[in-house]
Amino acid sequence: MAAPAEQLKQAMPYTTRYPELGTGPLDVRPLIDPELFELERERIFKQAWLYVARAEELAEPGDYKLRRLDVANTSVIIVRDRNGEVHAFHNICTHRGNKLIPEQEAQSLGHTATHTLTCRFHAWTFNTDGTLRGVARQESFAGLDKSCLGLNRIHCAEWEGFIFINLAEQPRQSLVEYLDGVADHYAGYPYNEATLRFRYSTVLNCNWKVSLYAFSEGYHVPTIHQGTFPSLATLEHTEFRCFGPHSTSGLYVPPVPGLEPTPVTANLGGRLRASNRHRPHLELLPENINPDNRQDFQFEFSVFFPNSVIHLCAGNGYPGMAIFHHQFWPIAVDKTLWEGTNYFRPPETVSERIAIAHTNALHRNAWLEDTSTMEQTYQALSSGVLDEMVLMDEELMIRNTHKHWHDYMGI
Amino acid sequence: MALLPEQFSQLESLAETWALPTELQRSERRWAAGPDDYRRFYEAMLPALDQVLDYLDRYEPGNIPEPALPLYRLALAFAEAAPHNELYDCSNTVPNSFDARRFVAAHGEITDR
């Protein structure tokens, strides 16, 4: 039975601002249906812009990143050419289809000093702008036109140092159009300064959206994180905004009465808070983030459709943390590569480096708490017992993702 | 030969098992540690923490000389292990968590020794 409008508005002040999202339960089938997963490959992951690299990972000409994309049965080379331009190519030699760069991990970094990439099979050599440079025993190919045999190009664009690709032959929108209002919302922070990265990954036996949705709300924090972050028990999750398929929100944590930081965290976290480089830098936040300049700002928290969740902390909240993000890479309907990355400004002193290790370890431990539910949730959902899931107001970002998932899928 | 500078001789026996060079090795040490291991580590390191960090701050990150590396690694191990004392009741796992052995530190080894 539908609640009266006034009651709805009171219970769900954020959700009711977006009438197109509705207030009812969401269908569970998209999280468990193998046939829908096959459609997702084409309708979502070959249509949407996908975040694949930070510009600092490709700092110098000749730097490249290899990124496996199981969902599209491909792997992608993102490379900075000798003129500094970034390109993306399918990792496939145009001769007989060998992987141009042998692939061992889901993602890896490399460098070519000669600005060329050579296939290990027959030594075909490509320039980092994708053109075919050299073919061994070219005279034995009849009428080979090298200009038609460059690497297969993928659309690639950069925003605030975040490098995205789009697997469509012709993307429906430019990257900036695609990012909608979230592009401006996040613009201007010096992301490029946070070059110390800690990335964790695991393959979760669950649908990618089970994992994405779990990381898209703060409602779970007081229960799931009472072990590692009892200090987050008072969190306020607020300032929700939807920008097309993307959504954002602010997370604040007033002090928990009577809870003092533990001795090691007080010491090491305190060192980062006292350092000009690592301290909270509220003044660096883009203007619509933490608009009231609250000192208890923890992070801005956004879903970048389809598979990235990006948090901007600017040294607030977790000591020294500049940004962190999650990515959810589908492998099968019931298998997802999760990657979580913490970013810090590089330490100036050894003690800062050790303090960063402490913040990083606590946050990694919190992720172990987060990931503990996901396989269990998926197993339970795949029983088919629940057809629908009900959401509270602050689970709004899930609701927005789910709605746009339906729009992309056309179902 | 001692692993640590003389003024930290009280930490020497801890360095023998905790001062490991990689995050994975230090994690494996944490997973194998019992409550008494955690207690001994914490009770010895916490009072010395400021002196250890002051000592290490004579060097620059990424440029720590070989003889000081065991102390650096011991401090890193402590930074990573202390939550087990302060939050997890000296358990070697995070309570109610995913299997930490399935979590890969995919950044590899941060090379700023």
Short mmCIF file of C-alpha atoms in Angstrom, two decimals:
data_model
loop_
_atom_site.label_atom_id
_atom_site.label_comp_id
_atom_site.label_asym_id
_atom_site.label_seq_id
_atom_site.Cartn_x
_atom_site.Cartn_y
_atom_site.Cartn_z
CA MET A 1 0.00 0.00 0.00
CA ALA A 2 1.43 3.34 -1.01
CA ALA A 3 2.16 5.79 1.78
CA PRO A 4 0.45 9.19 1.65
CA ALA A 5 2.49 11.85 -0.14
CA GLU A 6 3.28 13.86 2.98
CA GLN A 7 4.46 10.81 4.86
CA LEU A 8 6.62 9.80 1.90
CA LYS A 9 8.20 13.20 1.72
CA GLN A 10 9.00 13.15 5.39
CA ALA A 11 10.52 9.66 5.32
CA MET A 12 12.30 10.09 2.01
CA PRO A 13 13.16 13.78 1.54
CA TYR A 14 15.96 13.07 -0.94
CA THR A 15 14.29 10.34 -2.95
CA THR A 16 11.09 12.32 -3.40
CA ARG A 17 13.06 15.12 -5.04
CA TYR A 18 13.59 12.78 -7.96
CA PRO A 19 10.07 11.61 -8.82
CA GLU A 20 11.34 9.70 -11.85
CA LEU A 21 13.14 7.34 -9.46
CA GLY A 22 9.98 6.37 -7.61
CA THR A 23 9.94 5.26 -4.00
CA GLY A 24 8.98 1.62 -4.41
CA PRO A 25 11.11 -1.52 -4.24
CA LEU A 26 13.63 -2.47 -6.95
CA ASP A 27 13.48 -5.66 -8.98
CA VAL A 28 16.11 -8.25 -8.04
CA ARG A 29 16.27 -10.01 -11.41
CA PRO A 30 18.95 -7.69 -12.87
CA LEU A 31 21.32 -8.90 -10.14
CA ILE A 32 20.93 -12.63 -10.81
CA ASP A 33 19.74 -13.32 -14.35
CA PRO A 34 22.42 -14.81 -16.68
CA GLU A 35 20.56 -13.70 -19.81
CA LEU A 36 20.49 -10.11 -18.64
CA PHE A 37 24.20 -10.34 -17.91
CA GLU A 38 24.83 -11.21 -21.58
CA LEU A 39 22.82 -8.15 -22.60
CA GLU A 40 24.75 -5.96 -20.16
CA ARG A 41 27.94 -6.66 -22.07
CA GLU A 42 26.50 -4.97 -25.18
CA ARG A 43 24.09 -2.43 -23.80
CA ILE A 44 26.05 -1.09 -20.88
CA PHE A 45 29.74 -1.94 -21.04
CA LYS A 46 30.03 -1.38 -24.80
CA GLN A 47 28.05 1.89 -24.61
CA ALA A 48 29.07 3.72 -21.44
CA TRP A 49 32.33 5.52 -20.77
CA LEU A 50 34.54 3.42 -18.49
CA TYR A 51 37.21 4.81 -16.20
CA VAL A 52 40.41 2.83 -16.83
CA ALA A 53 43.47 4.80 -15.70
CA ARG A 54 44.80 7.84 -13.89
CA ALA A 55 46.94 10.17 -15.98
CA GLU A 56 49.78 9.82 -13.43
CA GLU A 57 49.97 6.11 -14.23
CA LEU A 58 50.98 7.23 -17.72
CA ALA A 59 53.12 10.15 -16.63
CA GLU A 60 55.81 9.91 -19.33
CA PRO A 61 55.70 9.36 -23.09
CA GLY A 62 56.08 5.62 -23.65
CA ASP A 63 54.21 4.71 -20.45
CA TYR A 64 51.34 2.34 -20.97
CA LYS A 65 48.72 0.52 -19.00
CA LEU A 66 47.21 -2.82 -19.86
CA ARG A 67 43.64 -3.29 -18.63
CA ARG A 68 41.76 -6.55 -19.03
CA LEU A 69 38.03 -6.14 -19.72
CA ASP A 70 36.48 -9.57 -19.29
CA VAL A 71 33.01 -8.14 -19.81
CA ALA A 72 33.94 -7.21 -23.38
CA ASN A 73 36.23 -10.21 -23.91
CA THR A 74 39.11 -7.91 -24.64
CA SER A 75 42.07 -6.23 -23.11
CA VAL A 76 42.99 -2.64 -23.70
CA ILE A 77 46.29 -0.83 -24.06
CA ILE A 78 46.21 2.76 -22.87
CA VAL A 79 49.42 4.44 -23.92
CA ARG A 80 51.02 7.89 -23.96
CA ASP A 81 52.69 8.51 -27.31
CA ARG A 82 55.92 10.44 -27.87
CA ASN A 83 53.94 13.68 -28.26
CA GLY A 84 52.22 13.21 -24.93
CA GLU A 85 48.85 12.21 -26.35
CA VAL A 86 46.99 9.29 -24.75
CA HIS A 87 45.50 6.59 -26.98
CA ALA A 88 43.59 3.39 -26.30
CA PHE A 89 43.77 0.28 -28.46
CA HIS A 90 42.53 -3.25 -28.32
CA ASN A 91 45.44 -5.41 -27.25
CA ILE A 92 45.51 -7.44 -30.43
CA CYS A 93 48.12 -7.68 -33.14
CA THR A 94 46.54 -6.93 -36.51
CA HIS A 95 48.47 -9.75 -38.17
CA ARG A 96 46.91 -12.92 -36.78
CA GLY A 97 45.38 -11.72 -33.57
CA ASN A 98 47.89 -12.53 -30.86
CA LYS A 99 47.75 -10.35 -27.78
CA LEU A 100 50.26 -7.65 -28.59
CA ILE A 101 51.31 -7.37 -24.94
CA PRO A 102 51.16 -10.64 -22.99
CA GLU A 103 48.73 -10.25 -20.17
CA GLN A 104 49.29 -11.67 -16.72
CA GLU A 105 47.14 -9.55 -14.45
CA ALA A 106 43.88 -7.67 -14.64
CA GLN A 107 45.88 -4.48 -14.97
CA SER A 108 49.55 -3.69 -15.22
CA LEU A 109 51.82 -0.80 -16.09
CA GLY A 110 54.71 -0.77 -18.53
CA HIS A 111 57.00 1.50 -20.47
CA THR A 112 58.42 1.40 -23.97
CA ALA A 113 61.62 3.41 -24.33
CA THR A 114 61.48 3.07 -28.13
CA HIS A 115 57.83 4.25 -28.31
CA THR A 116 56.99 1.04 -30.11
CA LEU A 117 55.18 -2.16 -29.18
CA THR A 118 56.34 -5.38 -30.80
CA CYS A 119 54.32 -8.59 -31.01
CA ARG A 120 56.22 -11.57 -29.68
CA PHE A 121 54.70 -13.87 -32.29
CA HIS A 122 56.09 -12.54 -35.62
CA ALA A 123 57.68 -9.27 -34.51
CA TRP A 124 55.17 -6.89 -36.06
CA THR A 125 55.96 -3.50 -34.56
CA PHE A 126 53.52 -0.68 -33.85
CA ASN A 127 54.13 2.93 -32.90
CA THR A 128 52.50 4.15 -29.70
CA ASP A 129 50.08 6.21 -31.82
CA GLY A 130 48.79 2.90 -33.16
CA THR A 131 50.31 3.00 -36.64
CA LEU A 132 51.96 -0.15 -37.97
CA ARG A 133 55.65 0.59 -38.16
CA GLY A 134 57.39 -2.56 -39.25
CA VAL A 135 56.52 -5.95 -40.67
CA ALA A 136 59.14 -8.68 -40.79
CA ARG A 137 59.65 -9.96 -44.34
CA GLN A 138 57.08 -7.55 -45.66
CA GLU A 139 57.99 -8.43 -49.28
CA SER A 140 56.41 -11.85 -48.77
CA PHE A 141 52.96 -10.39 -48.17
CA ALA A 142 51.11 -9.65 -51.38
CA GLY A 143 50.17 -5.96 -51.53
CA LEU A 144 50.21 -5.39 -47.80
CA ASP A 145 48.85 -1.92 -46.97
CA LYS A 146 50.39 -1.04 -43.65
CA SER A 147 48.24 2.06 -43.31
CA CYS A 148 45.17 -0.16 -42.94
CA LEU A 149 46.72 -2.39 -40.32
CA GLY A 150 47.21 -0.04 -37.41
CA LEU A 151 46.03 -1.09 -33.98
CA ASN A 152 42.29 -1.16 -33.41
CA ARG A 153 41.50 2.13 -31.80
CA ILE A 154 39.14 2.64 -28.86
CA HIS A 155 37.63 6.02 -28.04
CA CYS A 156 39.52 7.54 -25.17
CA ALA A 157 39.16 10.82 -23.28
CA GLU A 158 40.48 12.42 -20.13
CA TRP A 159 38.70 14.44 -17.44
CA GLU A 160 40.57 15.78 -14.38
CA GLY A 161 43.28 13.19 -15.03
CA PHE A 162 40.77 10.34 -15.05
CA ILE A 163 41.17 8.49 -18.35
CA PHE A 164 38.04 6.86 -19.74
CA ILE A 165 37.45 4.63 -22.73
CA ASN A 166 34.31 3.92 -24.72
CA LEU A 167 34.04 0.67 -26.65
CA ALA A 168 31.22 1.84 -28.95
CA GLU A 169 32.11 2.43 -32.58
CA GLN A 170 30.65 5.89 -32.19
CA PRO A 171 29.90 6.93 -28.61
CA ARG A 172 26.51 8.55 -28.17
CA GLN A 173 28.03 11.37 -26.12
CA SER A 174 31.43 12.90 -25.49
CA LEU A 175 32.94 12.06 -22.12
CA VAL A 176 32.05 15.46 -20.66
CA GLU A 177 28.48 15.20 -21.93
CA TYR A 178 28.31 11.71 -20.49
CA LEU A 179 29.58 12.81 -17.08
CA ASP A 180 26.83 15.42 -16.95
CA GLY A 181 26.87 17.60 -13.83
CA VAL A 182 29.24 15.34 -11.95
CA ALA A 183 32.05 16.65 -14.16
CA ASP A 184 31.70 20.19 -12.78
CA HIS A 185 30.84 18.97 -9.30
CA TYR A 186 34.24 17.29 -8.97
CA ALA A 187 36.33 19.70 -11.05
CA GLY A 188 39.36 21.52 -9.71
CA TYR A 189 40.77 19.34 -6.94
CA PRO A 190 44.50 18.58 -7.45
CA TYR A 191 43.96 14.86 -8.01
CA ASN A 192 47.32 14.68 -9.77
CA GLU A 193 49.19 15.34 -6.52
CA ALA A 194 47.97 12.15 -4.86
CA THR A 195 50.45 9.83 -6.50
CA LEU A 196 51.01 7.25 -3.74
CA ARG A 197 48.53 4.49 -4.55
CA PHE A 198 47.57 1.32 -2.69
CA ARG A 199 45.34 -0.96 -4.71
CA TYR A 200 43.63 -4.09 -3.42
CA SER A 201 41.68 -6.53 -5.51
CA THR A 202 39.77 -9.74 -5.26
CA VAL A 203 37.41 -11.80 -7.36
CA LEU A 204 34.06 -11.90 -5.62
CA ASN A 205 31.59 -14.67 -6.37
CA CYS A 206 28.72 -12.26 -6.84
CA ASN A 207 27.11 -10.10 -9.47
CA TRP A 208 28.91 -6.80 -10.03
CA LYS A 209 25.86 -4.81 -8.96
CA VAL A 210 25.64 -6.60 -5.60
CA SER A 211 29.10 -5.27 -4.90
CA LEU A 212 28.49 -1.85 -6.46
CA TYR A 213 25.26 -1.37 -4.52
CA ALA A 214 26.90 -2.37 -1.24
CA PHE A 215 29.51 0.33 -1.80
CA SER A 216 26.86 2.89 -2.87
CA GLU A 217 25.30 3.59 0.52
CA GLY A 218 26.37 4.56 4.03
CA TYR A 219 23.45 2.86 5.78
CA HIS A 220 25.62 -0.22 6.43
CA VAL A 221 28.45 1.67 8.11
CA PRO A 222 27.36 1.61 11.79
CA THR A 223 26.80 -2.17 11.62
CA ILE A 224 29.41 -3.49 9.19
CA HIS A 225 32.22 -1.19 10.35
CA GLN A 226 31.69 -1.24 14.11
CA GLY A 227 34.88 -3.33 14.35
CA THR A 228 37.29 -1.07 12.48
CA PHE A 229 35.56 2.30 12.55
CA PRO A 230 33.42 2.69 15.69
CA SER A 231 34.15 6.38 15.13
CA LEU A 232 31.78 6.37 12.13
CA ALA A 233 28.71 5.42 14.17
CA THR A 234 27.34 8.99 14.02
CA LEU A 235 27.68 9.46 10.28
CA GLU A 236 25.33 11.72 8.36
CA HIS A 237 24.87 10.85 4.72
CA THR A 238 23.37 13.84 2.99
CA GLU A 239 23.46 16.31 0.08
CA PHE A 240 22.35 13.74 -2.47
CA ARG A 241 22.27 14.84 -6.07
CA CYS A 242 21.67 12.91 -9.25
CA PHE A 243 23.32 13.88 -12.51
CA GLY A 244 21.82 11.59 -15.13
CA PRO A 245 23.08 8.08 -14.42
CA HIS A 246 25.65 9.37 -11.92
CA SER A 247 24.93 10.44 -8.37
CA THR A 248 26.77 12.06 -5.52
CA SER A 249 26.42 12.68 -1.81
CA GLY A 250 28.29 14.09 1.17
CA LEU A 251 29.32 12.12 4.21
CA TYR A 252 29.92 13.83 7.55
CA VAL A 253 30.91 12.32 10.87
CA PRO A 254 30.26 14.32 14.03
CA PRO A 255 32.44 13.12 16.93
CA VAL A 256 31.10 10.09 18.75
CA PRO A 257 30.58 11.20 22.38
CA GLY A 258 33.14 9.64 24.71
CA LEU A 259 35.09 7.89 21.97
CA GLU A 260 38.79 8.78 21.93
CA PRO A 261 41.12 7.68 19.14
CA THR A 262 43.20 4.63 20.05
CA PRO A 263 46.85 5.37 20.97
CA VAL A 264 48.55 4.30 17.74
CA THR A 265 45.91 5.93 15.55
CA ALA A 266 46.13 9.10 17.68
CA ASN A 267 49.90 9.15 17.25
CA LEU A 268 50.17 8.26 13.55
CA GLY A 269 46.98 9.93 12.38
CA GLY A 270 47.92 12.97 14.44
CA ARG A 271 51.21 13.26 12.58
CA LEU A 272 49.38 13.42 9.25
CA ARG A 273 46.84 15.89 10.60
CA ALA A 274 49.70 18.09 11.78
CA SER A 275 51.49 17.99 8.43
CA ASN A 276 50.69 20.78 6.02
CA ARG A 277 50.91 18.35 3.13
CA HIS A 278 48.54 15.70 4.53
CA ARG A 279 46.23 17.67 6.83
CA PRO A 280 42.59 18.27 6.03
CA HIS A 281 42.44 20.61 3.06
CA LEU A 282 38.83 21.78 3.05
CA GLU A 283 39.89 24.79 1.01
CA LEU A 284 40.82 22.54 -1.93
CA LEU A 285 37.36 21.03 -2.25
CA PRO A 286 35.34 22.06 -5.30
CA GLU A 287 32.79 24.69 -4.29
CA ASN A 288 29.68 22.50 -4.25
CA ILE A 289 31.36 19.84 -2.12
CA ASN A 290 31.02 20.44 1.62
CA PRO A 291 29.13 23.67 0.83
CA ASP A 292 28.77 24.62 4.51
CA ASN A 293 32.47 24.13 5.14
CA ARG A 294 31.81 21.63 7.90
CA GLN A 295 34.88 20.52 9.83
CA ASP A 296 33.45 17.02 10.25
CA PHE A 297 33.42 16.43 6.47
CA GLN A 298 34.51 12.84 5.83
CA PHE A 299 34.27 12.54 2.06
CA GLU A 300 32.19 13.23 -1.02
CA PHE A 301 30.88 9.98 -2.29
CA SER A 302 29.79 9.41 -5.90
CA VAL A 303 28.70 6.69 -8.24
CA PHE A 304 30.11 7.15 -11.72
CA PHE A 305 27.85 4.96 -13.84
CA PRO A 306 28.28 2.15 -14.56
CA ASN A 307 31.02 0.65 -12.42
CA SER A 308 33.06 3.19 -10.45
CA VAL A 309 32.57 4.74 -7.03
CA ILE A 310 34.85 7.69 -6.33
CA HIS A 311 35.40 9.35 -2.95
CA LEU A 312 37.06 12.71 -2.51
CA CYS A 313 38.42 13.19 1.02
CA ALA A 314 41.07 15.92 0.66
CA GLY A 315 42.79 14.78 3.85
CA ASN A 316 39.60 14.96 5.89
CA GLY A 317 38.19 11.88 7.54
CA TYR A 318 40.78 9.13 7.20
CA PRO A 319 44.10 10.79 8.09
CA GLY A 320 46.06 11.79 5.01
CA MET A 321 43.73 10.16 2.49
CA ALA A 322 43.23 12.34 -0.60
CA ILE A 323 40.89 10.16 -2.65
CA PHE A 324 39.87 6.53 -2.92
CA HIS A 325 37.79 4.61 -5.36
CA HIS A 326 36.21 1.28 -6.10
CA GLN A 327 35.71 -0.39 -9.43
CA PHE A 328 33.54 -3.39 -10.19
CA TRP A 329 34.51 -5.33 -13.30
CA PRO A 330 32.05 -8.02 -14.34
CA ILE A 331 33.50 -11.40 -15.28
CA ALA A 332 30.32 -13.50 -15.26
CA VAL A 333 26.83 -13.07 -13.83
CA ASP A 334 28.20 -14.43 -10.56
CA LYS A 335 31.82 -13.26 -10.70
CA THR A 336 33.22 -9.76 -10.27
CA LEU A 337 36.69 -8.34 -10.08
CA TRP A 338 36.61 -5.71 -7.33
CA GLU A 339 39.45 -3.19 -7.13
CA GLY A 340 39.80 -0.61 -4.36
CA THR A 341 42.51 2.05 -4.47
CA ASN A 342 43.62 4.53 -1.81
CA TYR A 343 45.51 7.66 -2.87
CA PHE A 344 47.79 9.81 -0.75
CA ARG A 345 50.12 12.66 -1.44
CA PRO A 346 53.64 11.21 -1.34
CA PRO A 347 55.26 11.44 2.09
CA GLU A 348 57.99 13.96 2.80
CA THR A 349 59.27 12.07 5.82
CA VAL A 350 59.65 8.42 6.74
CA SER A 351 57.31 8.84 9.70
CA GLU A 352 54.63 10.17 7.33
CA ARG A 353 55.14 7.09 5.19
CA ILE A 354 54.58 4.86 8.22
CA ALA A 355 51.53 6.85 9.29
CA ILE A 356 50.11 6.46 5.76
CA ALA A 357 50.61 2.69 6.09
CA HIS A 358 48.42 2.81 9.21
CA THR A 359 45.58 4.74 7.56
CA ASN A 360 45.83 2.42 4.58
CA ALA A 361 45.75 -0.71 6.75
CA LEU A 362 42.66 0.47 8.64
CA HIS A 363 40.88 1.25 5.40
CA ARG A 364 41.88 -2.09 3.87
CA ASN A 365 40.48 -3.79 6.98
CA ALA A 366 37.22 -1.89 6.56
CA TRP A 367 37.05 -3.20 2.98
CA LEU A 368 37.43 -6.72 4.36
CA GLU A 369 34.33 -5.95 6.41
CA ASP A 370 32.50 -4.58 3.36
CA THR A 371 33.30 -7.51 1.12
CA SER A 372 32.19 -10.01 3.78
CA THR A 373 28.52 -9.61 2.84
CA MET A 374 28.65 -9.68 -0.92
CA GLU A 375 28.95 -13.38 -1.74
CA GLN A 376 26.39 -14.20 0.93
CA THR A 377 24.00 -11.60 -0.48
CA TYR A 378 24.43 -12.96 -3.99
CA GLN A 379 23.89 -16.56 -2.93
CA ALA A 380 20.76 -15.62 -1.05
CA LEU A 381 19.38 -13.46 -3.86
CA SER A 382 20.05 -16.15 -6.46
CA SER A 383 17.70 -18.44 -4.53
CA GLY A 384 14.92 -16.39 -6.08
CA VAL A 385 13.19 -16.02 -2.72
CA LEU A 386 13.13 -12.23 -2.99
CA ASP A 387 11.69 -10.65 -6.13
CA GLU A 388 12.26 -7.13 -4.88
CA MET A 389 14.41 -5.16 -2.49
CA VAL A 390 13.20 -2.19 -0.48
CA LEU A 391 15.38 0.89 -0.10
CA MET A 392 15.52 3.62 2.51
CA ASP A 393 16.03 7.27 1.61
CA GLU A 394 19.82 7.25 1.86
CA GLU A 395 20.07 4.29 -0.50
CA LEU A 396 19.12 6.76 -3.21
CA MET A 397 22.29 6.30 -5.26
CA ILE A 398 21.42 2.60 -5.72
CA ARG A 399 17.97 3.63 -6.88
CA ASN A 400 19.45 6.05 -9.41
CA THR A 401 21.93 3.50 -10.76
CA HIS A 402 19.21 0.86 -11.02
CA LYS A 403 16.87 3.18 -12.90
CA HIS A 404 19.54 4.11 -15.41
CA TRP A 405 20.58 0.48 -15.71
CA HIS A 406 17.02 -0.19 -16.90
CA ASP A 407 17.20 2.74 -19.32
CA TYR A 408 20.48 1.54 -20.84
CA MET A 409 19.18 -2.00 -21.07
CA GLY A 410 15.88 -0.85 -22.62
CA ILE A 411 13.90 -3.09 -20.28
CA MET B 1 74.89 -8.96 14.00
CA ALA B 2 72.06 -6.94 15.45
CA LEU B 3 69.27 -5.89 13.09
CA LEU B 4 68.45 -2.67 14.92
CA PRO B 5 70.45 0.33 16.12
CA GLU B 6 71.73 -0.19 19.64
CA GLN B 7 69.26 2.14 21.34
CA PHE B 8 66.43 -0.14 20.16
CA SER B 9 67.97 -3.37 21.42
CA GLN B 10 64.81 -4.11 23.42
CA LEU B 11 63.00 -4.53 20.08
CA GLU B 12 65.59 -6.84 18.56
CA SER B 13 63.70 -10.09 19.08
CA LEU B 14 60.56 -8.52 17.54
CA ALA B 15 62.52 -7.38 14.51
CA GLU B 16 63.63 -10.97 13.91
CA THR B 17 60.08 -12.02 13.09
CA TRP B 18 58.19 -8.82 12.18
CA ALA B 19 60.68 -6.72 10.16
CA LEU B 20 59.69 -8.17 6.80
CA PRO B 21 60.25 -6.41 3.49
CA THR B 22 56.92 -6.86 1.72
CA GLU B 23 53.34 -6.10 2.66
CA LEU B 24 52.36 -9.67 1.82
CA GLN B 25 55.04 -11.10 4.11
CA ARG B 26 53.98 -8.79 6.90
CA SER B 27 50.34 -9.77 6.33
CA GLU B 28 51.27 -13.45 6.52
CA ARG B 29 53.03 -12.70 9.80
CA ARG B 30 49.89 -11.01 11.11
CA TRP B 31 47.69 -13.93 10.08
CA ALA B 32 50.01 -16.35 11.86
CA ALA B 33 50.34 -14.28 15.04
CA GLY B 34 48.59 -15.31 18.26
CA PRO B 35 47.21 -12.97 20.91
CA ASP B 36 50.45 -13.11 22.89
CA ASP B 37 52.45 -12.16 19.79
CA TYR B 38 50.27 -9.11 19.34
CA ARG B 39 50.52 -8.19 23.02
CA ARG B 40 54.30 -8.47 23.09
CA PHE B 41 54.65 -6.45 19.90
CA TYR B 42 52.33 -3.70 21.09
CA GLU B 43 53.64 -3.44 24.62
CA ALA B 44 57.21 -3.09 23.39
CA MET B 45 56.57 -0.82 20.42
CA LEU B 46 54.06 1.67 21.71
CA PRO B 47 56.41 3.26 24.30
CA ALA B 48 59.22 3.36 21.71
CA LEU B 49 57.14 4.60 18.79
CA ASP B 50 58.10 8.27 18.95
CA GLN B 51 61.80 7.48 19.31
CA VAL B 52 61.66 4.99 16.41
CA LEU B 53 59.96 7.53 14.15
CA ASP B 54 62.33 10.31 15.19
CA TYR B 55 65.27 8.05 14.40
CA LEU B 56 63.88 7.13 10.97
CA ASP B 57 63.17 10.77 10.13
CA ARG B 58 66.88 11.39 9.73
CA TYR B 59 66.42 9.66 6.36
CA GLU B 60 64.28 10.54 3.37
CA PRO B 61 61.48 8.30 2.17
CA GLY B 62 62.74 6.21 -0.71
CA ASN B 63 66.30 6.62 0.44
CA ILE B 64 66.63 4.65 3.65
CA PRO B 65 70.05 3.01 3.91
CA GLU B 66 70.30 -0.75 4.22
CA PRO B 67 71.21 -0.84 7.94
CA ALA B 68 68.10 1.15 8.89
CA LEU B 69 65.69 -0.95 6.82
CA PRO B 70 64.87 -3.50 9.56
CA LEU B 71 63.76 -0.68 11.88
CA TYR B 72 61.69 0.86 9.07
CA ARG B 73 60.06 -2.47 8.29
CA LEU B 74 59.39 -3.09 11.96
CA ALA B 75 57.63 0.27 12.17
CA LEU B 76 55.57 -0.50 9.05
CA ALA B 77 54.63 -3.90 10.50
CA PHE B 78 53.54 -2.17 13.71
CA ALA B 79 51.46 0.42 11.83
CA GLU B 80 49.70 -2.46 10.07
CA ALA B 81 49.38 -4.73 13.14
CA ALA B 82 48.26 -2.22 15.78
CA PRO B 83 44.57 -2.36 14.81
CA HIS B 84 44.55 -5.99 15.93
CA ASN B 85 45.42 -4.78 19.44
CA GLU B 86 43.40 -1.61 19.46
CA LEU B 87 40.26 -2.86 17.76
CA TYR B 88 40.19 -6.66 17.32
CA ASP B 89 41.05 -7.94 20.80
CA CYS B 90 44.36 -9.39 19.56
CA SER B 91 42.62 -11.65 17.06
CA ASN B 92 44.66 -12.31 13.91
CA THR B 93 41.66 -11.64 11.70
CA VAL B 94 39.34 -8.70 11.31
CA PRO B 95 36.11 -9.88 12.99
CA ASN B 96 33.22 -10.71 10.64
CA SER B 97 35.35 -10.13 7.57
CA PHE B 98 36.08 -11.48 4.14
CA ASP B 99 39.00 -13.92 3.88
CA ALA B 100 42.04 -11.63 3.94
CA ARG B 101 44.07 -14.23 2.02
CA ARG B 102 41.81 -13.64 -0.99
CA PHE B 103 42.58 -9.91 -0.90
CA VAL B 104 45.52 -9.14 -3.16
CA ALA B 105 47.72 -6.12 -2.52
CA ALA B 106 47.72 -5.47 -6.25
CA HIS B 107 49.92 -2.38 -5.99
CA GLY B 108 52.79 -4.80 -5.55
CA GLU B 109 55.70 -3.52 -3.57
CA ILE B 110 55.79 0.21 -3.07
CA THR B 111 59.41 0.87 -3.83
CA ASP B 112 60.03 3.88 -1.64
CA ARG B 113 61.79 1.78 1.01
#
